[in-house]
mmCIF file of C-alpha atoms in Angstrom:
data_model
loop_
_atom_site.group_PDB
_atom_site.id
_atom_site.type_symbol
_atom_site.label_atom_id
_atom_site.label_comp_id
_atom_site.label_asym_id
_atom_site.label_seq_id
_atom_site.Cartn_x
_atom_site.Cartn_y
_atom_site.Cartn_z
ATOM 1 C CA SER A 1243 1.965 -4.792 -10.528
ATOM 2 C CA ARG A 1244 5.755 -4.862 -10.478
ATOM 3 C CA LEU A 1245 7.969 -3.210 -8.457
ATOM 4 C CA PRO A 1246 10.608 -0.948 -9.373
ATOM 5 C CA ARG A 1247 13.808 -3.391 -11.374
ATOM 6 C CA GLY A 1248 16.418 -3.779 -9.314
ATOM 7 C CA SER A 1249 14.308 -4.821 -6.106
ATOM 8 C CA SER A 1250 13.684 -8.350 -5.548
ATOM 9 C CA ASP A 1251 10.304 -7.779 -4.315
ATOM 10 C CA GLU A 1252 8.474 -7.799 -7.708
ATOM 11 C CA ALA A 1253 5.094 -9.839 -7.422
ATOM 12 C CA LEU A 1254 2.392 -10.298 -9.416
ATOM 13 C CA THR A 1255 -1.410 -10.057 -7.722
ATOM 14 C CA LEU A 1256 -4.312 -10.826 -9.485
ATOM 15 C CA LEU A 1257 -7.780 -9.390 -7.838
ATOM 16 C CA LEU A 1258 -10.736 -12.054 -8.021
ATOM 17 C CA ARG A 1259 -14.073 -11.177 -8.840
ATOM 18 C CA SER A 1260 -15.349 -13.380 -6.528
ATOM 19 C CA PRO A 1261 -12.786 -14.250 -3.236
ATOM 20 C CA VAL A 1262 -12.024 -18.252 -2.595
ATOM 21 C CA ILE A 1263 -13.065 -19.708 0.356
ATOM 22 C CA PHE A 1264 -10.117 -21.712 1.860
ATOM 23 C CA GLY A 1265 -10.738 -23.011 5.393
ATOM 24 C CA ALA A 1266 -12.844 -20.261 7.184
ATOM 25 C CA ARG A 1267 -11.119 -17.370 5.103
ATOM 26 C CA ALA A 1268 -12.291 -15.225 2.166
ATOM 27 C CA ILE A 1269 -9.399 -15.006 -0.017
ATOM 28 C CA PRO A 1270 -9.763 -11.982 -2.278
ATOM 29 C CA ASP A 1271 -6.605 -12.363 -3.844
ATOM 30 C CA VAL A 1272 -3.762 -14.257 -5.027
ATOM 31 C CA GLY A 1273 -0.202 -13.086 -5.086
ATOM 32 C CA PHE A 1274 3.039 -14.404 -6.450
ATOM 33 C CA VAL A 1275 6.240 -13.393 -5.833
ATOM 34 C CA GLY A 1276 9.173 -13.988 -8.029
ATOM 35 C CA GLU A 1277 10.746 -12.819 -11.793
ATOM 36 C CA VAL A 1278 7.339 -12.267 -13.425
ATOM 37 C CA VAL A 1279 8.057 -9.159 -14.982
ATOM 38 C CA GLU A 1280 7.898 -10.806 -19.192
ATOM 39 C CA PHE A 1281 4.803 -12.420 -17.713
ATOM 40 C CA CYS A 1282 3.269 -9.000 -17.367
ATOM 41 C CA ALA A 1283 4.300 -7.864 -20.691
ATOM 42 C CA GLN A 1284 3.030 -11.313 -22.387
ATOM 43 C CA LEU A 1285 -0.325 -10.104 -20.251
ATOM 44 C CA ARG A 1286 -0.423 -6.920 -21.565
ATOM 45 C CA ASP A 1287 0.084 -7.900 -25.276
ATOM 46 C CA LEU A 1288 -2.629 -10.220 -25.704
ATOM 47 C CA PRO A 1289 -5.243 -8.254 -26.761
ATOM 48 C CA THR A 1290 -8.205 -10.395 -25.061
ATOM 49 C CA CYS A 1291 -6.864 -10.808 -21.951
ATOM 50 C CA PRO A 1292 -9.326 -9.934 -19.360
ATOM 51 C CA LEU A 1293 -6.585 -9.100 -16.754
ATOM 52 C CA LYS A 1294 -5.838 -5.459 -15.875
ATOM 53 C CA VAL A 1295 -2.143 -5.179 -15.562
ATOM 54 C CA GLU A 1296 -1.066 -1.706 -13.348
ATOM 55 C CA GLU A 1297 2.754 -1.158 -13.270
ATOM 56 C CA VAL A 1298 4.006 0.286 -10.226
ATOM 57 C CA GLN A 1299 5.766 3.094 -10.572
ATOM 58 C CA ALA A 1300 9.092 3.956 -8.614
ATOM 59 C CA ARG A 1301 8.052 6.949 -6.932
ATOM 60 C CA ALA A 1302 4.816 5.026 -5.146
ATOM 61 C CA VAL A 1303 6.695 2.358 -3.916
ATOM 62 C CA PHE A 1304 7.978 3.668 0.188
ATOM 63 C CA PRO A 1305 9.570 2.192 2.775
ATOM 64 C CA GLY A 1306 8.492 1.937 6.645
ATOM 65 C CA TYR A 1307 7.813 -0.776 9.333
ATOM 66 C CA VAL A 1308 4.411 -2.895 9.834
ATOM 67 C CA ASN A 1309 3.965 -4.441 13.189
ATOM 68 C CA ASP A 1310 7.633 -3.541 13.838
ATOM 69 C CA ARG A 1311 8.637 -5.436 10.508
ATOM 70 C CA PRO A 1312 10.642 -3.745 7.684
ATOM 71 C CA ALA A 1313 7.912 -3.373 4.810
ATOM 72 C CA ARG A 1314 8.294 -2.041 1.133
ATOM 73 C CA LEU A 1315 4.442 -0.391 0.387
ATOM 74 C CA ALA A 1316 2.400 1.030 -2.734
ATOM 75 C CA PHE A 1317 -0.532 2.755 -3.901
ATOM 76 C CA VAL A 1318 -1.609 0.615 -6.703
ATOM 77 C CA GLY A 1319 -5.232 2.018 -7.674
ATOM 78 C CA GLY A 1320 -7.301 1.988 -4.636
ATOM 79 C CA LEU A 1321 -5.287 -0.215 -3.011
ATOM 80 C CA LEU A 1322 -2.332 0.326 -0.549
ATOM 81 C CA MET A 1323 -0.548 -2.679 -0.752
ATOM 82 C CA GLN A 1324 2.797 -4.728 0.266
ATOM 83 C CA ALA A 1325 4.219 -7.701 -2.296
ATOM 84 C CA TRP A 1326 5.599 -9.798 -0.366
ATOM 85 C CA PRO A 1327 4.073 -11.110 2.642
ATOM 86 C CA LEU A 1328 1.187 -10.240 0.725
ATOM 87 C CA PHE A 1329 -0.852 -7.516 1.871
ATOM 88 C CA ALA A 1330 -3.512 -4.899 0.774
ATOM 89 C CA LYS A 1331 -5.714 -2.394 2.258
ATOM 90 C CA ASP A 1332 -8.402 -0.809 0.605
ATOM 91 C CA LEU A 1333 -8.246 2.840 0.748
ATOM 92 C CA ARG A 1334 -12.441 3.279 0.481
ATOM 93 C CA GLU A 1335 -12.125 1.690 3.936
ATOM 94 C CA VAL A 1336 -10.025 4.945 5.445
ATOM 95 C CA ASP A 1337 -11.597 7.382 7.206
ATOM 96 C CA ILE A 1338 -8.529 9.778 7.794
ATOM 97 C CA VAL A 1339 -4.899 9.752 7.702
ATOM 98 C CA MET A 1340 -2.796 11.072 10.646
ATOM 99 C CA PHE A 1341 1.044 12.028 10.105
ATOM 100 C CA GLU A 1342 3.049 12.049 13.648
ATOM 101 C CA ARG A 1343 6.556 13.022 14.443
ATOM 102 C CA ILE A 1344 6.323 15.218 11.475
ATOM 103 C CA LEU A 1345 8.570 17.541 12.746
ATOM 104 C CA GLY A 1346 11.655 14.769 12.910
ATOM 105 C CA LEU A 1347 14.453 15.136 10.840
ATOM 106 C CA ARG A 1348 14.206 11.861 8.284
ATOM 107 C CA SER A 1349 11.279 10.371 9.002
ATOM 108 C CA PHE A 1350 7.508 10.426 10.335
ATOM 109 C CA ASP A 1351 4.854 7.860 10.668
ATOM 110 C CA VAL A 1352 1.516 7.459 9.165
ATOM 111 C CA THR A 1353 -1.525 5.690 10.413
ATOM 112 C CA PHE A 1354 -4.549 4.974 8.401
ATOM 113 C CA VAL A 1355 -7.546 5.191 10.388
ATOM 114 C CA MET A 1356 -9.947 3.218 9.000
ATOM 115 C CA ARG A 1357 -14.291 4.186 9.164
ATOM 116 C CA ARG A 1358 -15.229 0.674 11.245
ATOM 117 C CA LEU A 1359 -14.772 1.859 14.576
ATOM 118 C CA GLY A 1360 -14.329 -2.011 15.118
ATOM 119 C CA VAL A 1361 -10.880 -2.175 12.633
ATOM 120 C CA ALA A 1362 -7.504 -1.231 14.090
ATOM 121 C CA PRO A 1363 -5.594 1.308 12.423
ATOM 122 C CA LEU A 1364 -2.815 0.605 10.284
ATOM 123 C CA ARG A 1365 0.240 2.346 11.451
ATOM 124 C CA ILE A 1366 3.478 2.577 9.207
ATOM 125 C CA ALA A 1367 6.449 3.764 11.031
ATOM 126 C CA SER A 1368 9.793 5.098 9.955
ATOM 127 C CA VAL A 1369 8.720 6.567 6.461
ATOM 128 C CA PRO A 1370 11.618 8.485 4.837
ATOM 129 C CA LYS A 1371 10.638 11.922 4.883
ATOM 130 C CA VAL A 1372 11.291 12.691 1.073
ATOM 131 C CA HIS A 1373 7.953 10.469 0.652
ATOM 132 C CA LEU A 1374 5.554 12.935 2.786
ATOM 133 C CA ASP A 1375 4.380 14.841 -0.323
ATOM 134 C CA PHE A 1376 3.615 11.916 -2.078
ATOM 135 C CA ILE A 1377 1.827 10.125 0.401
ATOM 136 C CA GLN A 1378 -0.097 13.276 1.347
ATOM 137 C CA GLU A 1379 -0.952 13.305 -2.013
ATOM 138 C CA GLN A 1380 -2.249 10.062 -2.866
ATOM 139 C CA CYS A 1381 -4.978 10.604 0.305
ATOM 140 C CA LEU A 1382 -6.021 13.844 -1.851
ATOM 141 C CA GLN A 1383 -6.566 12.204 -4.844
ATOM 142 C CA ARG A 1384 -8.827 9.805 -2.804
ATOM 143 C CA GLU A 1385 -10.525 12.738 -1.158
ATOM 144 C CA ILE A 1386 -8.983 11.375 2.379
ATOM 145 C CA PRO A 1387 -8.684 14.182 4.951
ATOM 146 C CA TRP A 1388 -5.168 13.386 6.797
ATOM 147 C CA TYR A 1389 -4.173 15.840 9.809
ATOM 148 C CA ARG A 1390 -0.692 16.652 11.081
ATOM 149 C CA SER A 1391 0.907 15.681 14.393
ATOM 150 C CA GLY A 1392 4.505 16.869 16.199
ATOM 151 C CA GLY A 1393 4.355 13.793 18.236
ATOM 152 C CA SER A 1394 3.003 10.234 18.446
ATOM 153 C CA VAL A 1395 -0.708 9.538 18.790
ATOM 154 C CA GLU A 1396 -1.609 6.720 21.066
ATOM 155 C CA TRP A 1397 -4.481 4.586 19.144
ATOM 156 C CA LYS A 1398 -5.678 2.069 21.591
#
């Protein structure tokens, strides 16, 4: 995938057919950060290339804070991804999405609540309000129900 030109977050993520075992952890994908635009173009032009190269539209990228760290996230296929450090959340695992602090003037928080109760929700804080409609559209396309709250919700 490629984030918009001009950002320093250009990355290529290869989703593997079978996870690679590294220590005790299964790694489902491999990410490369740097100048990968040429590489993606060359892959796309190969008629026998078994890899699917998907470019991220600039509108699909939105900023926020994950675990109090700045992040640039994007919807890529069925994933919510960040280029670096590599992060991907399978949206099929999401049960509901909660938009919090929606009454604020500039930003809101969005929390992805997982289907499995033992998995902690993914909270993205301080997303600029200009991205609200797009994120809601992405939820609707994936048939993920979403709710709005004027205040913050405690998820512990």
